[in-house]
Structure formats: C-alpha cells, structure tokens
Short mmCIF file of C-alpha atoms in Angstrom, two decimals:
data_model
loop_
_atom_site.label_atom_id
_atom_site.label_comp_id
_atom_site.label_asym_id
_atom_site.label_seq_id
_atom_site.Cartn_x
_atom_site.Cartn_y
_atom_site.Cartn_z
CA UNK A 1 188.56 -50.26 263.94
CA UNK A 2 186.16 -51.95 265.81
CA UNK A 3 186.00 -54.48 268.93
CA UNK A 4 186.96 -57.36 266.88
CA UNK A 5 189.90 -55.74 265.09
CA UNK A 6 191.48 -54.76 268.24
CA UNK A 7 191.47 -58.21 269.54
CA UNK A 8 192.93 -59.27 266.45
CA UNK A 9 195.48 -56.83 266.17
CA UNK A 10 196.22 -56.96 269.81
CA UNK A 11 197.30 -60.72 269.00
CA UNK A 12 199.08 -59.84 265.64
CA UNK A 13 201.39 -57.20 267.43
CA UNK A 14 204.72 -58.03 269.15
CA UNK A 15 205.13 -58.88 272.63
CA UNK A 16 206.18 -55.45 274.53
CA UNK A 17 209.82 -56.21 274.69
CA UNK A 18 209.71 -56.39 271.18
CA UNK A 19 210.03 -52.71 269.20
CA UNK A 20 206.39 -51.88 269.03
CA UNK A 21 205.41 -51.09 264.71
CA UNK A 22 204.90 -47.72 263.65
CA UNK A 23 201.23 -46.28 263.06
CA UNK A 24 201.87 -47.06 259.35
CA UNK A 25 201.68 -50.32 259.99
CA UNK A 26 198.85 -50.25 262.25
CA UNK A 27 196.93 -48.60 259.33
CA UNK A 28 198.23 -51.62 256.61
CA UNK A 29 197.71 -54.43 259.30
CA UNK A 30 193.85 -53.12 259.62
CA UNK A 31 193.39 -53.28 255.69
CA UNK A 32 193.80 -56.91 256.45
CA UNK A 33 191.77 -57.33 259.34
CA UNK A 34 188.76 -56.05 257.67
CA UNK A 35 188.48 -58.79 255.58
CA UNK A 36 189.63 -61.33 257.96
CA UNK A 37 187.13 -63.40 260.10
CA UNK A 38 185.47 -61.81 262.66
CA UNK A 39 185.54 -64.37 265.03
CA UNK A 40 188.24 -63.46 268.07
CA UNK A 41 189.81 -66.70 269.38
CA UNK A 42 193.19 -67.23 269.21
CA UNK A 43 192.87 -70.17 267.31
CA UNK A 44 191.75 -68.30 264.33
CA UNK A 45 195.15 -66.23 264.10
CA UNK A 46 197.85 -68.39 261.69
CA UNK A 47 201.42 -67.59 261.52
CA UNK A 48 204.16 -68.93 260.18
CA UNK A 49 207.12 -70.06 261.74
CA UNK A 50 208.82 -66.70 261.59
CA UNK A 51 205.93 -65.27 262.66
CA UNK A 52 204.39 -63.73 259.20
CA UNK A 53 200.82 -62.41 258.93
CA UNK A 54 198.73 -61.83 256.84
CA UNK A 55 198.22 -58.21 254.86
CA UNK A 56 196.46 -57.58 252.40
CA UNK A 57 198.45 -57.46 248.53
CA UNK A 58 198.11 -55.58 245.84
CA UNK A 59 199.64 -55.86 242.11
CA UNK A 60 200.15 -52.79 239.69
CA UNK A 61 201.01 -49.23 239.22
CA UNK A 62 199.33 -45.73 240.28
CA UNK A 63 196.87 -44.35 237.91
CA UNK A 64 196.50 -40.29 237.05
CA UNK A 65 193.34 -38.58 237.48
CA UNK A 66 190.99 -37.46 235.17
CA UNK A 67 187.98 -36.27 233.40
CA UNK A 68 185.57 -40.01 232.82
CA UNK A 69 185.29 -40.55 229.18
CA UNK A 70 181.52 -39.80 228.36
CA UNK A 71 178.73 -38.90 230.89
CA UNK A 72 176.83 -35.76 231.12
CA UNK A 73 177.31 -32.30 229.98
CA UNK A 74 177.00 -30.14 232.88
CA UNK A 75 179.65 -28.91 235.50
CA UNK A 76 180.87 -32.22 235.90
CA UNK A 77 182.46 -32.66 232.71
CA UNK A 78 183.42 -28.76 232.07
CA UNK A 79 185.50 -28.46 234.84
CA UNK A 80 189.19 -27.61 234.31
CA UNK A 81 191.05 -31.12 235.03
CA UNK A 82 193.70 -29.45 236.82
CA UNK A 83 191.22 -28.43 239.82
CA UNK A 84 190.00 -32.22 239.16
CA UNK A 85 193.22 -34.12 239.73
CA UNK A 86 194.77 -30.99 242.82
CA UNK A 87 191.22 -32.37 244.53
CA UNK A 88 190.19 -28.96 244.70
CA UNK A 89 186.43 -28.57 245.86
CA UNK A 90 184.26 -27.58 242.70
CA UNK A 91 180.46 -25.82 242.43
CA UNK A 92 179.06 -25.51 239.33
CA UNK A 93 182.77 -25.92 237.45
CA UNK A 94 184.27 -23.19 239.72
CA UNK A 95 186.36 -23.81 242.87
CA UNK A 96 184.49 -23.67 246.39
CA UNK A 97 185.51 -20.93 248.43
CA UNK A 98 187.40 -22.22 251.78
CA UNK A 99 185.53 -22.72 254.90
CA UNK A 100 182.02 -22.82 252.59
CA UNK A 101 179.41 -25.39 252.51
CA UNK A 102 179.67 -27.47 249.07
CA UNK A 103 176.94 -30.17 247.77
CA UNK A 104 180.06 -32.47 246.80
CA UNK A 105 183.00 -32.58 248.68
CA UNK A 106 185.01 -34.65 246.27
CA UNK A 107 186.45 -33.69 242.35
CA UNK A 108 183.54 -33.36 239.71
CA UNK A 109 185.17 -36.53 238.14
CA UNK A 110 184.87 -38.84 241.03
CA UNK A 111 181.53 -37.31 241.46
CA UNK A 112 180.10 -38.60 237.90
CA UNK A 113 181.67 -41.64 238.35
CA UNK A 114 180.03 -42.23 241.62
CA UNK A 115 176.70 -41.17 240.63
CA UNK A 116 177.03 -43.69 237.53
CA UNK A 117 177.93 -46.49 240.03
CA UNK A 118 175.14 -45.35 242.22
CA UNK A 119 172.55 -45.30 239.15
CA UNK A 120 173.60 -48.73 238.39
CA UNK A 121 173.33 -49.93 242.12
CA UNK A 122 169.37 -48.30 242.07
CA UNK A 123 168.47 -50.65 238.99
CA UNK A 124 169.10 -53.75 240.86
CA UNK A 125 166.56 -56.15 241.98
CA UNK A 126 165.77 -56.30 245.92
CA UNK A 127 167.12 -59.75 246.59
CA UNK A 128 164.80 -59.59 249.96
CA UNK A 129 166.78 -62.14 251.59
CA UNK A 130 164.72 -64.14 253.99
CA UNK A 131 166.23 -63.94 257.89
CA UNK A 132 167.65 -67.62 257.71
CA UNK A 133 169.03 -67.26 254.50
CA UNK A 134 172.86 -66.60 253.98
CA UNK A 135 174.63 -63.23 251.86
CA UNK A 136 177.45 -65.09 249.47
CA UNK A 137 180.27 -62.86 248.48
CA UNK A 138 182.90 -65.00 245.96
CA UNK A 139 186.20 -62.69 245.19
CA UNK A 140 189.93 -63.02 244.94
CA UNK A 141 192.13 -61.89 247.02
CA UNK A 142 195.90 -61.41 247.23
CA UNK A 143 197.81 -60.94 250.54
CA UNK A 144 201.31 -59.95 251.20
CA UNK A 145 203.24 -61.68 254.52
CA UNK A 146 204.51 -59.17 256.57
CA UNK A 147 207.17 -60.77 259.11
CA UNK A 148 206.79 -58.66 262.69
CA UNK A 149 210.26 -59.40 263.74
CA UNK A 150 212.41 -58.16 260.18
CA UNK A 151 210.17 -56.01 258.80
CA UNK A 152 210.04 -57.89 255.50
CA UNK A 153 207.24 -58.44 253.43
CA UNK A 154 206.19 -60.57 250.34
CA UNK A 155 203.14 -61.00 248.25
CA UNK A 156 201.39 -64.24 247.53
CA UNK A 157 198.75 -64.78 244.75
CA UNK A 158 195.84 -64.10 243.91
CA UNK A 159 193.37 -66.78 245.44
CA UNK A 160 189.81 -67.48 246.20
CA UNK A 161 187.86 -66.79 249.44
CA UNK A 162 184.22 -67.25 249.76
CA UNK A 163 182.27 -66.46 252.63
CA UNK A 164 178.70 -66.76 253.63
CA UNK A 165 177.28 -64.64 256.08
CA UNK A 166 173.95 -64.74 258.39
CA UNK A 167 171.10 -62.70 256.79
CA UNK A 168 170.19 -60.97 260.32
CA UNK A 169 173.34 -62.52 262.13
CA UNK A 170 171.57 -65.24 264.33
CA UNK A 171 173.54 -67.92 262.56
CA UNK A 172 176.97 -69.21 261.91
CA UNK A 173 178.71 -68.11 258.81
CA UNK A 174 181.35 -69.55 257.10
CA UNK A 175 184.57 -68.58 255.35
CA UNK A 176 186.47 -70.74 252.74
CA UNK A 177 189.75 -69.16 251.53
CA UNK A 178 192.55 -71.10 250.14
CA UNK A 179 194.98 -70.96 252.85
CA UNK A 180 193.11 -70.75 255.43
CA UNK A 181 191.81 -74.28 256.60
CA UNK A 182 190.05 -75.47 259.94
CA UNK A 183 191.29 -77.43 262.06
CA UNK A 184 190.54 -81.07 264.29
CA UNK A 185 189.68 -79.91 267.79
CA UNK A 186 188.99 -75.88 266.91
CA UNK A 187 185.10 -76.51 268.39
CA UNK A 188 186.71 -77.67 271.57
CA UNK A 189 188.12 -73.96 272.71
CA UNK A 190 186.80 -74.43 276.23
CA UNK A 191 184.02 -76.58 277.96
CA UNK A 192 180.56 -75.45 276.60
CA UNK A 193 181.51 -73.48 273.68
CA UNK A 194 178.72 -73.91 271.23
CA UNK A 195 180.78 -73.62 268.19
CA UNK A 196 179.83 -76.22 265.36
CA UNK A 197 182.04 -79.15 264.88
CA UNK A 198 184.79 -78.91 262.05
CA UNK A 199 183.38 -78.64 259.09
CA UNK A 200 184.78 -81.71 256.60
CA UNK A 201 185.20 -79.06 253.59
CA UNK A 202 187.89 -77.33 255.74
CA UNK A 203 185.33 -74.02 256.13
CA UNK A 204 186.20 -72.10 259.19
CA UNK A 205 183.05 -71.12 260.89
CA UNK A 206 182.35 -67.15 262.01
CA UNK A 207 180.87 -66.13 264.77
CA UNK A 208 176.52 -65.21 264.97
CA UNK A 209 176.57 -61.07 264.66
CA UNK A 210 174.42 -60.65 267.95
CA UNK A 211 175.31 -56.76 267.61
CA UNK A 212 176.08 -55.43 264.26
CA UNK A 213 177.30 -52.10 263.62
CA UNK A 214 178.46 -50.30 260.70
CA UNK A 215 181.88 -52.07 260.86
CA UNK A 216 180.33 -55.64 261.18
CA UNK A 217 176.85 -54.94 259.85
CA UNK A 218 174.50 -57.31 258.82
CA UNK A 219 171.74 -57.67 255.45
CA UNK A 220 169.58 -56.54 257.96
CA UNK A 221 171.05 -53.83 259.60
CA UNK A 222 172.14 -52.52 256.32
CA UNK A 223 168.88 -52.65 254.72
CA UNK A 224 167.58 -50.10 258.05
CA UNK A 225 170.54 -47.50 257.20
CA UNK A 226 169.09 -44.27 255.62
CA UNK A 227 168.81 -43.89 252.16
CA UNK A 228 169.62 -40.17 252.04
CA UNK A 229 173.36 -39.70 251.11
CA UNK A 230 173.72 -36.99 254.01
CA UNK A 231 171.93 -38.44 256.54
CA UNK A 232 174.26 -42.60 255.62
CA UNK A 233 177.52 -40.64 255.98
CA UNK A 234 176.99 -38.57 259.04
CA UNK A 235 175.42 -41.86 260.51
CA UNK A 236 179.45 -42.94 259.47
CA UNK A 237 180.80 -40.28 260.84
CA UNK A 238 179.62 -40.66 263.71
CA UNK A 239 179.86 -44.45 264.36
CA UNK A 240 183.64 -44.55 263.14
CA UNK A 241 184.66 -41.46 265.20
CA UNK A 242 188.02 -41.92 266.36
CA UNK A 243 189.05 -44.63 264.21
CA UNK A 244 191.45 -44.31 260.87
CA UNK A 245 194.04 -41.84 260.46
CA UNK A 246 191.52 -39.45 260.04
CA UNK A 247 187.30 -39.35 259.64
CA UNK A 248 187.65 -38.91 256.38
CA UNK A 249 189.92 -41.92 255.00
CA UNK A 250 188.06 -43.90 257.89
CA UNK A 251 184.24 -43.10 255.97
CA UNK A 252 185.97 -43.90 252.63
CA UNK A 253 187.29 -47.09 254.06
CA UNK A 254 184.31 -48.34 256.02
CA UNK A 255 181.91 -47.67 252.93
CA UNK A 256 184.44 -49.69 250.67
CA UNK A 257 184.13 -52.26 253.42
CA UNK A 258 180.60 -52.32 252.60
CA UNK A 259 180.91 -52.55 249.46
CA UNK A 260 183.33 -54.93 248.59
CA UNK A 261 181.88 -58.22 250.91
CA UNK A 262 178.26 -57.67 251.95
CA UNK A 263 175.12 -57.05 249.63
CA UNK A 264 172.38 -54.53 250.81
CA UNK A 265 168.81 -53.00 249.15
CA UNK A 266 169.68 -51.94 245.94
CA UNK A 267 168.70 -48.13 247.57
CA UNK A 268 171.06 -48.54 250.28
CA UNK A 269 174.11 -49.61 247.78
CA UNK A 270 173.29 -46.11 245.82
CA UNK A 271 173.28 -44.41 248.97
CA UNK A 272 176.76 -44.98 249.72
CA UNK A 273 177.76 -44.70 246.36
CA UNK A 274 176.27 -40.70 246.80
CA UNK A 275 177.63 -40.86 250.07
CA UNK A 276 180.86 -41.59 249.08
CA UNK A 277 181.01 -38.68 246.70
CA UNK A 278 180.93 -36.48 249.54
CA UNK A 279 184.04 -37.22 251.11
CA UNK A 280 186.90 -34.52 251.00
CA UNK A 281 189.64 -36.20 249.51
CA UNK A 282 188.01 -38.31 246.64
CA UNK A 283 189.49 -38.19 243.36
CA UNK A 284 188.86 -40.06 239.66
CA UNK A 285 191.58 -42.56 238.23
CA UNK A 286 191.98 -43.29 234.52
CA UNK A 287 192.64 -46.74 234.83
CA UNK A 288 193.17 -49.43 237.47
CA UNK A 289 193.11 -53.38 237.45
CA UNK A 290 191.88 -55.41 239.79
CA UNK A 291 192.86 -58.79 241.51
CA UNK A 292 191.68 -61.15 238.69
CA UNK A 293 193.51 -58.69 235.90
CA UNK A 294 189.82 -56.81 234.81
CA UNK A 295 190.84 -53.06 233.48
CA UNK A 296 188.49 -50.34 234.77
CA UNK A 297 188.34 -46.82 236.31
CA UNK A 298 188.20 -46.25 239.60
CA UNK A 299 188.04 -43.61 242.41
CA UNK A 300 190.24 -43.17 245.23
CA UNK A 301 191.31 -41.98 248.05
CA UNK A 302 194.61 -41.23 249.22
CA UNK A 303 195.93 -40.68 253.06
CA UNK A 304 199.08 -41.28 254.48
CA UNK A 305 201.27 -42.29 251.60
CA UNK A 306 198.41 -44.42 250.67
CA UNK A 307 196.17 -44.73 248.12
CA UNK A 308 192.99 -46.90 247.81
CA UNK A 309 191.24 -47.34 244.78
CA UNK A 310 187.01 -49.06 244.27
CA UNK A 311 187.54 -50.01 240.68
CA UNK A 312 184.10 -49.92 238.24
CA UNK A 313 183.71 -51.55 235.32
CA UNK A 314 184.03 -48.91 232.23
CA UNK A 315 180.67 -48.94 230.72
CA UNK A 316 178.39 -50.82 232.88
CA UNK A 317 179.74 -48.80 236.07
CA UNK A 318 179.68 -51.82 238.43
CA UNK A 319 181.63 -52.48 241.24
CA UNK A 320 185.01 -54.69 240.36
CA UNK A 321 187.34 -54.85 243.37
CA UNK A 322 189.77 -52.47 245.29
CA UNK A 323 193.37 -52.26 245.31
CA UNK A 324 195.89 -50.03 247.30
CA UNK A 325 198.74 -48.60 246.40
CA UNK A 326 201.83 -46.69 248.02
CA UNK A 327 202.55 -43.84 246.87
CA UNK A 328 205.30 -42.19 248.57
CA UNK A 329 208.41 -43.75 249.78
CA UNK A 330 207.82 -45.05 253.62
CA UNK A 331 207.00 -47.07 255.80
CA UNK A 332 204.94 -48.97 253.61
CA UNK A 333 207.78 -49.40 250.95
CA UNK A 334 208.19 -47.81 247.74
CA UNK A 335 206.27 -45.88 245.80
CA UNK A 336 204.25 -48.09 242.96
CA UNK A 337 204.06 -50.93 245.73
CA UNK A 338 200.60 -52.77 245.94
CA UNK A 339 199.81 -53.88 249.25
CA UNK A 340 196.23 -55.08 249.16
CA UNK A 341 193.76 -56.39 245.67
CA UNK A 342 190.92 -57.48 245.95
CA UNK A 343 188.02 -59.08 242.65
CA UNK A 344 184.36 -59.85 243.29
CA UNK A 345 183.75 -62.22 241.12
CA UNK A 346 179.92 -62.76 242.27
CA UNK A 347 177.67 -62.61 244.86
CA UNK A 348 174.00 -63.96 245.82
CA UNK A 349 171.71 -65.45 248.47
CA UNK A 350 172.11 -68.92 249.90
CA UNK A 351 169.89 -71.18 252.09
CA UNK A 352 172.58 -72.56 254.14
CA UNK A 353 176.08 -71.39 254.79
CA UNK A 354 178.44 -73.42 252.54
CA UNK A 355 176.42 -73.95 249.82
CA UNK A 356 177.64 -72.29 246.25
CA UNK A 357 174.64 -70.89 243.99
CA UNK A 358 173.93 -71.96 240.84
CA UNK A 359 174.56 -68.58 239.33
CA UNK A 360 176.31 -65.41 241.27
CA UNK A 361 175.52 -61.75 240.51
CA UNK A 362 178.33 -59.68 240.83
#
C-alpha cells in the first residue's frame, strides 16, 4: 500500500470510537483503492449518506485448476494435474524438493499460460509515447458498497471508467467513471492550489506523478524497469516489502496493478508476465469471465480466503480483466462471492488528457 492509499484509507476508516474493521477488510478496501484516484484530498472521497464506499465487485463463480488446452509438449503439459491444482512446486514434471531453488515457483499450468501471455505481450509494437503525451486505459468496472457502520455490502454494475494518465507524470491526468463526477468549487481546496478548474465533461483531474514508484509508476518509469524476469520481481520485492498480507500476494497484486491500467514497452509487459510465473502460490483456472461477460482462462492467486484471478483471452492469450473471488466463508462473505471485476476494453496513447482515440488496442 503506498503513501496515497494510506491517506485514502485513513479517511475511509471509522472514527476511533467506532469498532475499528478487521484486517480482512483492510485487504478488500485496498483492492479498491488501487484503482481509485490517486489524488489525496478529501474532496475526492464520496460517500453516501450512510456512509458506503466504494469496493471493488465482482460477478461469478470459482473456477478449478487445470492443465491449458494445447501448448507445448514438454514438462509443462506432462505434469500430473493433481501436483498442478495442490500448487505443488514442479521441475521438469517432478515435484521440487522443499527448501530447494526452483526456476518457476508457480504450477507448470500457470507457467505455460504465463509464458503464452508473455509471448503475446513481446509481439507488440513499442507505442514510444512522447513525454507530453497521455497513456489511455478504457475498462469496466463493477464495485460493491460496503457500509462502515453495518457491515453490509451490495454490488452495483458494471460501468465505464476511463482514465488518462501523464506519459512521464509532469501533467494532470484525468479520470472519467460513471459515478464519479467533479464538482463546482473542487479547484478552490485552499488559496494557491494549482489544480485546473472543473472540467465541463465532469472529469475529475489526478494529481502530476512527481515521484513514481512501482505502486504509482509512470510510462516512463515503467519503460526503465528491468527486463529480466528475476531481476523485475526482486526489484518488487523489495519496493512492496511490508505491504499485503504477505510478499507474495502483495508481488501478484502489484504486477496485476500494472497490468490491468497502465501500458509499458512491449519487453517490460513480458517481463512481468515471466515474473509473475515465479510467484509461490500461482495456479491455472479453467475458465473465468470477466466484467463485460468475455469467457477466458485465467491464473490466480489465492491468500486469505481470497482469490484473484488475470483472465486471458483463450487463443490469442491477451490480457482481459481480473476478478476476485471469496472462497472460504469469512469476513469477506460467502464462499462464491465476487467482490471486485474488472474488463479492459482498450487502451492507447493520447495527446491531451480527455481526449478518446480513434481506435483503442486492448
């Protein structure tokens, strides 16, 4: 979680006299904050009367692990499924022994699937963004209310959000998402604020990334990330120590962080795909669905009595959405319960924030 999560939390939590959530909910809440502006005024935080925020919502049931369809015929594809779905570390179609170095942490399945997704991410053209130019990410979204005081939740629908982000962070960015308007008077925070006026389409306007990290990076500091798998996720590691349940769930969520609303070098996209396949922990799915109803397979990664998915598309092995899903009666709710979905529907490179390109590339 970084700086601006905190903030944001800090001012989604209950006042101290108030019983204080459990770390369950600290972990769902921060699902949400992710993908929520990044700016940290006050006046960016919207409740509801009863005091509902916003967490992210997810729609459908869990899938079952297993062997991809197709791909290539080495150890991959000949290991057993049962060491597959238990997650059991696998070298050349034979468990790992404990405590030993392996060259993929994760199931053989996830593995292929990864290095598919990470092929496909290679074969990209460099969009070599110029450094006042804008990243565009256009997805869906769905978000369940959670109300602080009762405990009760409920999802909305799916719905559009669109964001455009600075190139090297010097500039304003700007989010669009239906629900989420700006308001007459939010540049007037306090005497010398340089924020843009309101914009008339009802944008809300993020904060210039003056220090990007891997949390809030930036095109640019993405594109300076190392392309070697090992090197990206003990760069991770490192940066996120501390944060998440535990460094493992916290590399597999900040790399789906990346993934989901930024773009990067087409080399740096494979890299966390590779890097991602070397998390303990990471297992295939069958079948998943994301926020705008596309079928694919995913991996996943489950911690908690939670279980977050990066769904691909089947044959062209490109990156669809997320979704996550309880999976063990508990604080989160019942097992089968979504609680966060998520659908890129495209993304490309803009001149100015605001502006929606002719044609997106997912």
């Amino acid at each position: 979680m970084n700086e601006h999560e905190r903030a944001e939390l800090a001012r989604l939590l209950p006042p101290p006299a108030r019983p204080e959530l459990s770390s369950d909910r600290h972990r769902l809440l921060r699902g949400h904050l992710m993908s929520e502006i990044r700016d940290t005024k006050p006046a960016r935080v919207r409740r509801g009367k009863l005091g509902w925020v916003a967490i992210p919502a997810l729609a459908g049931g869990l899938a079952l692990a297993m062997v991809l369809p197709g791909g290539s015929d080495g150890a991959a594809s000949k290991a057993p499924l049962a060491q597959q779905q238990s997650g059991q570390q696998v070298r050349g179609g034979q468990p790992a022994e404990s405590g030993g170095t392996t060259l993929n942490a994760a199931p053989v399945a996830a593995v292929e699937l990864l290095t598919q997704a990470a092929d496909t991410a290679a074969g990209k053209p460099d969009p070599k963004p110029g450094k006042n130019q804008f990243v565009y990410v256009d997805s869906l979204v769905s978000f369940a209310g959670y109300n602080l005081a009762t405990g009760e939740a409920k999802v909305d629908a799916p719905h559009r959000r669109q964001i455009w982000l600075s190139v090297d962070g010097s500039q304003w960015g700007v989010l669009k998402e239906e629900g989420k308007t700006g308001k007459a008077g939010e540049a007037a925070a306090k005497e010398g604020d340089k924020r843009p006026a309101p914009r008339p389409d009802g944008g809300l306007w993020l904060d210039p990334t003056k220090k990007p990290t891997i949390s809030a990076p930036t095109y640019k500091y993405l594109a300076a990330l190392p392309t070697d798998p090992d090197a990206l996720l003990k760069k991770i590691y490192a940066e996120t120590k501390g944060q998440g349940r535990t460094p493992d769930q916290q590399a597999f969520a900040t790399i789906g962080d990346l993934l989901r609303e930024q773009i990067a070098p087409p080399a740096v996209s494979a890299a966390l795909y590779r890097a991602a396949a070397k998390i303990p922990g990471v297992t295939a799915a069958a079948d998943s669905v994301d926020a705008s109803g596309r079928h694919g397979v995913a991996v996943a990664h489950e911690e908690s009595g939670l279980r977050t998915e990066w769904i691909f598309e089947p044959k062209t092995h490109e990156f669809l959405g997320e979704r996550e899903v309880v999976v063990a009666d508990g604080d989160f709710g019942k097992a089968g319960t979504v609680v966060g979905h998520t659908a890129v529907l495209g993304r490309s490179i803009t001149d100015k924030p605001g502006d929606e390109p002719k044609q997106n590339n997912a």
